[in-house]
Coordinates of C-alpha atoms and ligand atoms in Angstrom, one line a residue:
M156 CA -25.4 -5.3 16.4
R157 CA -22.1 -6.4 17.6
I158 CA -19.5 -5.8 14.8
G159 CA -15.8 -7.5 14.7
V160 CA -13.0 -5.2 13.0
L161 CA -9.9 -6.7 11.6
T162 CA -6.4 -4.8 10.0
G163 CA -4.7 -7.4 7.6
G164 CA -1.5 -7.3 5.0
G165 CA 0.9 -4.4 5.3
D166 CA 0.3 -2.0 7.5
C167 CA -0.4 1.6 6.3
P168 CA -0.9 4.9 7.8
G169 CA -4.5 5.9 8.3
L170 CA -5.6 2.5 9.7
N171 CA -6.3 3.6 13.2
A172 CA -8.4 6.7 11.4
V173 CA -10.5 4.1 10.1
I174 CA -11.3 2.2 13.4
R175 CA -11.7 5.5 15.0
A176 CA -14.1 6.6 12.6
V177 CA -16.3 3.0 12.4
V178 CA -16.1 2.8 16.6
R179 CA -17.6 6.9 17.0
K180 CA -20.2 6.5 14.6
G181 CA -21.0 3.3 15.2
V182 CA -21.9 3.7 19.0
T183 CA -23.0 7.4 18.8
N184 CA -25.4 7.1 16.1
Y185 CA -26.2 3.9 15.9
G186 CA -25.7 2.0 19.3
H187 CA -23.6 -0.9 18.0
E188 CA -21.0 -2.5 20.0
F189 CA -17.6 -3.7 19.0
V190 CA -14.7 -6.0 19.1
G191 CA -11.2 -5.5 17.5
F192 CA -9.4 -8.8 16.3
R193 CA -5.7 -9.0 16.6
D194 CA -3.6 -9.5 13.7
G195 CA -5.6 -10.1 10.8
W196 CA -7.4 -13.1 10.1
K197 CA -5.5 -14.8 12.6
G198 CA -7.8 -13.0 15.2
P199 CA -11.1 -14.7 14.1
L200 CA -9.3 -17.9 13.4
E201 CA -7.7 -18.4 16.8
G202 CA -10.3 -16.3 18.5
L203 CA -7.7 -13.4 19.8
S204 CA -9.8 -10.1 20.2
R205 CA -9.7 -7.2 22.6
P206 CA -12.1 -4.3 23.6
L207 CA -13.2 -2.0 21.2
G208 CA -15.4 1.2 22.6
I209 CA -14.9 4.8 22.1
G210 CA -12.4 4.7 25.1
E211 CA -9.9 2.5 22.9
V212 CA -10.0 4.5 19.9
R213 CA -9.4 8.1 21.6
G214 CA -6.4 9.8 20.7
I215 CA -5.5 7.4 17.7
L216 CA -6.0 9.8 14.6
P217 CA -2.7 10.6 14.1
R218 CA -0.8 7.4 15.3
G219 CA 0.6 5.1 12.3
G220 CA 0.3 1.6 12.1
T221 CA -2.5 -0.4 13.8
I222 CA -4.0 -0.5 17.3
L223 CA -5.0 -4.0 16.4
G224 CA -2.1 -5.5 14.7
S225 CA -1.7 -7.2 11.5
S226 CA -0.4 -10.2 9.6
R227 CA -0.6 -12.3 6.4
T228 CA -2.8 -15.0 7.9
N229 CA -4.3 -16.7 5.0
P230 CA -7.1 -18.8 6.6
F231 CA -7.9 -20.7 3.3
K232 CA -4.4 -22.1 3.9
I233 CA -5.4 -23.4 6.9
E234 CA -7.4 -26.9 7.5
N235 CA -10.5 -26.0 8.5
G236 CA -9.7 -21.9 8.3
V237 CA -13.0 -21.2 7.8
E238 CA -15.0 -23.1 9.8
R239 CA -13.0 -22.0 12.8
I240 CA -13.7 -18.5 11.9
K241 CA -17.5 -19.1 11.6
E242 CA -17.0 -20.7 15.0
N243 CA -15.3 -18.5 16.4
L244 CA -17.5 -15.5 15.6
A245 CA -20.5 -17.3 16.9
A246 CA -18.8 -17.8 20.2
Q247 CA -17.8 -14.3 20.4
G248 CA -21.5 -13.6 19.5
V249 CA -20.0 -11.2 16.3
D250 CA -23.0 -10.6 14.0
A251 CA -20.8 -8.4 11.0
L252 CA -16.9 -8.2 10.5
I253 CA -15.3 -5.1 8.9
A254 CA -11.9 -6.0 7.5
I255 CA -9.8 -3.4 6.6
G256 CA -6.9 -4.6 4.1
G257 CA -5.5 -4.7 0.6
E258 CA -5.6 -7.2 -2.3
D259 CA -5.3 -10.5 0.0
T260 CA -7.0 -9.2 2.9
L261 CA -10.0 -8.4 1.0
G262 CA -9.7 -11.2 -1.4
V263 CA -10.6 -13.4 1.8
A264 CA -13.3 -11.2 2.5
T265 CA -14.9 -11.9 -0.7
K266 CA -14.4 -15.2 -0.5
L267 CA -16.1 -15.4 2.8
Y268 CA -18.7 -13.2 2.0
E269 CA -19.9 -15.7 -0.6
L270 CA -19.6 -18.5 2.0
G271 CA -22.4 -16.6 4.0
V272 CA -20.2 -14.6 6.3
H273 CA -21.4 -10.8 6.8
V274 CA -18.5 -8.7 5.8
V275 CA -18.0 -5.3 4.8
G276 CA -14.5 -4.1 3.3
V277 CA -12.3 -1.1 3.5
P278 CA -9.4 -0.7 1.2
K279 CA -5.9 0.2 2.4
T280 CA -2.2 0.0 1.0
I281 CA 0.5 2.2 0.3
D282 CA 1.0 0.4 -3.2
N283 CA -2.1 2.5 -4.5
D284 CA -3.1 -0.9 -6.6
L285 CA -6.6 -1.9 -5.8
G286 CA -9.0 -1.9 -8.3
A287 CA -12.5 0.2 -8.3
T288 CA -11.1 2.8 -5.6
D289 CA -9.3 5.5 -7.0
Y290 CA -6.8 6.3 -4.1
T291 CA -6.0 4.2 -1.2
F292 CA -5.3 5.5 2.0
G293 CA -1.6 5.2 2.9
F294 CA -0.3 6.1 -0.3
D295 CA -0.2 9.8 0.0
T296 CA 1.7 9.4 3.3
A297 CA 4.4 6.8 1.4
V298 CA 4.5 9.5 -1.3
N299 CA 5.3 12.5 0.9
I300 CA 7.7 10.2 2.9
A301 CA 9.6 9.5 -0.4
M302 CA 9.2 12.9 -1.7
E303 CA 11.3 14.5 1.0
A304 CA 13.8 11.7 1.4
I305 CA 14.1 12.4 -2.5
D306 CA 14.3 16.2 -1.6
R307 CA 17.2 15.5 0.5
L308 CA 19.1 13.4 -1.2
H309 CA 19.2 16.1 -4.1
T310 CA 21.4 18.3 -1.9
T311 CA 24.0 15.6 -0.9
A312 CA 24.2 14.3 -4.7
E313 CA 24.7 17.7 -5.5
S314 CA 28.0 18.1 -3.0
H315 CA 29.7 14.6 -4.2
H316 CA 28.6 14.9 -7.8
R317 CA 27.3 11.0 -7.7
T318 CA 24.3 9.2 -8.8
L319 CA 21.9 8.4 -6.0
V320 CA 19.2 5.4 -6.8
V321 CA 16.5 5.8 -4.6
E322 CA 14.2 2.2 -4.8
V323 CA 10.7 2.5 -3.0
M324 CA 7.9 0.2 -2.6
G325 CA 4.9 -0.8 -4.5
R326 CA 5.3 -4.3 -5.2
H327 CA 4.0 -4.9 -8.9
A328 CA 2.5 -1.2 -9.2
G329 CA 4.7 1.7 -10.1
W330 CA 2.5 4.5 -7.9
I331 CA 4.9 5.1 -5.5
A332 CA 7.7 5.6 -8.0
L333 CA 5.9 7.6 -9.8
H334 CA 4.0 10.0 -7.9
A335 CA 7.5 10.4 -5.3
G336 CA 9.5 11.0 -8.4
L337 CA 7.9 13.4 -10.2
A338 CA 7.0 15.7 -6.8
G339 CA 10.6 15.0 -6.1
G340 CA 12.2 16.2 -9.4
A341 CA 13.7 12.7 -10.3
N342 CA 16.2 12.8 -13.4
V343 CA 14.5 9.0 -14.3
I344 CA 11.4 6.8 -12.8
L345 CA 11.8 3.3 -13.6
L346 CA 8.4 1.4 -12.7
P347 CA 7.3 -2.4 -13.0
E348 CA 4.8 -1.4 -15.7
R349 CA 7.6 -0.8 -18.3
Q350 CA 10.7 -2.8 -18.9
F351 CA 13.8 -0.5 -18.6
D352 CA 17.2 0.0 -21.2
V353 CA 19.8 0.0 -18.7
E354 CA 21.9 1.7 -21.5
Q355 CA 19.3 4.2 -21.8
V356 CA 18.9 5.1 -18.1
A357 CA 23.2 5.6 -18.1
G358 CA 22.6 8.3 -21.1
Y359 CA 19.9 9.9 -19.0
V360 CA 22.5 10.0 -15.8
E361 CA 25.6 11.1 -17.9
K362 CA 23.2 13.9 -19.7
R363 CA 22.3 15.2 -16.2
F364 CA 26.0 15.5 -15.1
Q365 CA 26.8 17.5 -18.5
H366 CA 24.6 20.0 -16.7
Q367 CA 26.5 20.1 -13.8
Y368 CA 23.8 18.3 -11.8
A369 CA 23.6 15.3 -10.1
P370 CA 20.8 12.1 -11.1
I371 CA 18.4 11.0 -8.7
V372 CA 17.1 7.5 -10.1
V373 CA 13.9 6.8 -8.3
V374 CA 13.2 2.9 -9.0
A375 CA 10.2 1.0 -8.2
E376 CA 11.1 -2.3 -6.0
G377 CA 9.7 -4.2 -9.1
A378 CA 10.9 -2.9 -11.9
Q379 CA 12.9 -5.0 -14.3
P380 CA 15.6 -4.5 -16.9
L381 CA 15.1 -5.6 -20.4
D382 CA 15.7 -9.2 -20.6
G383 CA 16.3 -9.3 -17.0
Q384 CA 14.1 -10.6 -14.5
M385 CA 12.7 -9.2 -11.0
V386 CA 15.5 -9.2 -8.2
L387 CA 14.0 -10.6 -5.4
H388 CA 15.1 -10.6 -1.7
N389 CA 14.8 -14.3 -1.7
Q390 CA 12.7 -16.8 -3.4
E391 CA 10.2 -17.6 -0.3
L392 CA 6.6 -16.8 -0.8
D393 CA 4.1 -15.6 1.7
A394 CA 0.7 -17.5 2.7
F395 CA -0.9 -15.6 -0.6
G396 CA 2.2 -16.7 -2.8
H397 CA 3.6 -13.3 -3.1
V398 CA 7.4 -13.1 -3.1
R399 CA 9.7 -10.4 -1.3
L400 CA 10.6 -7.8 -3.8
G401 CA 13.9 -5.8 -2.8
G402 CA 17.3 -5.5 -4.4
I403 CA 17.0 -3.9 -7.9
G404 CA 18.4 -0.8 -6.3
Q405 CA 21.8 -2.0 -5.8
W406 CA 21.8 -3.7 -8.9
L407 CA 21.0 -1.0 -10.9
A408 CA 23.6 1.0 -9.4
E409 CA 26.2 -0.9 -9.9
Q410 CA 25.8 -1.1 -13.5
L411 CA 25.3 2.8 -13.8
E412 CA 28.3 3.5 -12.1
A413 CA 30.4 1.0 -14.5
K414 CA 28.7 2.6 -17.0
T415 CA 28.9 6.3 -16.9
G416 CA 32.3 6.1 -14.5
K417 CA 30.5 8.1 -11.9
E418 CA 30.3 7.1 -8.5
A419 CA 26.6 5.6 -7.7
R420 CA 25.0 4.8 -4.3
T421 CA 21.5 3.4 -3.6
V422 CA 19.0 4.3 -0.8
V423 CA 16.4 1.8 0.4
L424 CA 13.5 3.5 1.9
G425 CA 11.8 0.2 2.9
H426 CA 9.6 0.1 5.8
I427 CA 10.1 4.5 6.6
Q428 CA 7.3 4.8 3.8
R429 CA 4.6 2.7 5.8
G430 CA 5.4 4.2 9.2
G431 CA 4.7 7.3 11.2
T432 CA 1.4 9.7 11.4
P433 CA -0.9 9.8 8.2
T434 CA -1.0 13.3 6.1
A435 CA -4.0 15.3 6.3
F436 CA -5.5 13.3 3.4
D437 CA -5.2 10.4 4.3
R438 CA -6.7 10.9 7.8
V439 CA -9.5 12.4 5.8
L440 CA -10.0 9.8 3.1
A441 CA -9.2 7.0 6.0
T442 CA -12.0 8.8 8.1
R443 CA -14.6 9.2 5.0
L444 CA -14.3 5.1 4.3
G445 CA -14.8 4.5 8.0
L446 CA -17.7 6.2 8.0
Q447 CA -19.2 4.7 5.2
A448 CA -18.3 0.9 5.9
I449 CA -20.3 1.3 9.5
D450 CA -23.3 2.9 7.2
A451 CA -22.9 -0.2 5.3
V452 CA -22.7 -2.4 8.1
H453 CA -25.9 -0.9 10.0
E454 CA -27.6 -1.3 6.4
G455 CA -26.5 -5.2 6.2
D456 CA -25.2 -4.1 2.8
W457 CA -22.8 -7.3 2.8
G458 CA -20.1 -7.6 0.4
K459 CA -19.5 -4.4 -0.6
M460 CA -15.9 -2.6 -0.2
V461 CA -16.1 1.0 0.4
A462 CA -14.2 3.1 -2.0
M463 CA -12.9 6.6 -3.1
Q464 CA -14.4 7.5 -6.8
S465 CA -13.8 11.2 -7.7
T466 CA -14.3 12.7 -4.5
D467 CA -17.1 10.7 -3.3
I468 CA -16.8 8.0 -1.4
V469 CA -19.3 5.1 -2.6
R470 CA -19.7 1.0 -2.3
V471 CA -18.8 -1.1 -4.8
P472 CA -18.8 -5.3 -5.0
L473 CA -15.8 -6.5 -2.7
A474 CA -15.2 -9.1 -5.7
E475 CA -14.6 -6.1 -7.9
A476 CA -11.5 -4.4 -5.9
T477 CA -9.6 -7.4 -6.2
R478 CA -10.4 -8.5 -9.8
E479 CA -7.3 -6.7 -11.2
L480 CA -4.6 -5.1 -10.2
K481 CA -4.7 -1.5 -10.9
T482 CA -1.2 -0.5 -12.4
V483 CA 0.4 3.0 -13.8
P484 CA -1.3 3.4 -17.3
L485 CA 1.4 4.3 -19.7
E486 CA -0.2 7.7 -20.4
R487 CA 0.7 8.6 -17.3
Y488 CA 4.3 7.5 -17.4
A489 CA 4.7 9.4 -20.7
E490 CA 4.3 12.7 -18.8
A491 CA 7.1 11.8 -16.4
E492 CA 9.4 10.9 -19.2
V493 CA 9.3 14.6 -20.3
F494 CA 11.6 15.3 -17.9
F495 CA 14.0 12.3 -17.8
G496 CA 17.6 13.2 -18.8
N497 CA 17.3 16.9 -18.4
Ligands
F6P698 O1 2.2 -3.9 0.2 C1 2.4 -2.9 1.0 C2 3.9 -3.4 0.8 O2 4.5 -2.5 1.4 C3 4.6 -3.7 -0.3 O3 5.0 -2.5 -0.9 C4 6.1 -4.2 0.0 O4 6.1 -4.9 -1.6 C5 5.5 -5.2 1.1 O5 4.1 -4.7 1.4 C6 6.5 -5.5 1.9 O6 5.8 -6.5 3.1 P1 6.7 -6.8 4.2 O7 6.6 -5.5 4.8 O8 6.0 -8.0 4.6 O9 8.0 -7.1 3.9

């Protein structure tokens, strides 16, 4: 078989590990050929490809980003998008596609499968918000980066008796905030899953100062105050209808400074959370998912997404992964609340 591989949506550490595993097992064990499509769905849409053999995937395991490039192109928003993809796959002699992506990329994969394209999906996102899989690779790396930042911020916050508000990514799910905040010993963690009362947060902050410690407040970019609105970077929507989040950290720091009389500053971790080398956990998970994905393609098991359930790598229908967003259960948030303000 000649198999196309693409990576779509926001990049994340571990994408190259998947590509490497797919190609290494596909060539060595099964004798398949590969073609790399560039920049997500833009690649098959515009026929943009590059060679992808064992030579091209050597040495990429520890590299962040994706050697194939990525984009948020939505072929269903482009005239004759699906027909163009089918034509380009045929022109390049491609029998099947492995799409590595999150909610949006896999949503496109699901629809293309229903329209007759041979596709297998691999879940990725630092946000860890895809259904049907316990973890997505990239998440562990993002959490470790945020945890290290929080560790460093503790010492400088103590020296200056300041509140430090750390804004982390995660879109409409609070997984990164919850895990980084717990691992980093944050004083308060605020998630999109539960609107927060700014007076209560100010109370936690004051209590922490009374103990002679400076508070670190971790806020997810999608968190919202009670009776307030999500803070948006701007009103623009991407090709999948998503707004760009960001700014809640600055808003919150201003509120906390005004309410507590103590200086409050904001650190926005932004794309640092998506860059650089993957952790061992993410390298192993990405590799195992890649190995299962090429097995699924080899067996012609189309319309499936490979997933981690418990410690096993399994296959689930693609549609299951994108049916609903996997958000933080409130019981998980309650575990973190034990540490707030003390
Ligand atoms: O989905 C991954 C993610 O990093 C989100 O956490 C964040 O909201 C978004 O992508 C940012 O996207 P971009 O890099 O396109 O601004």
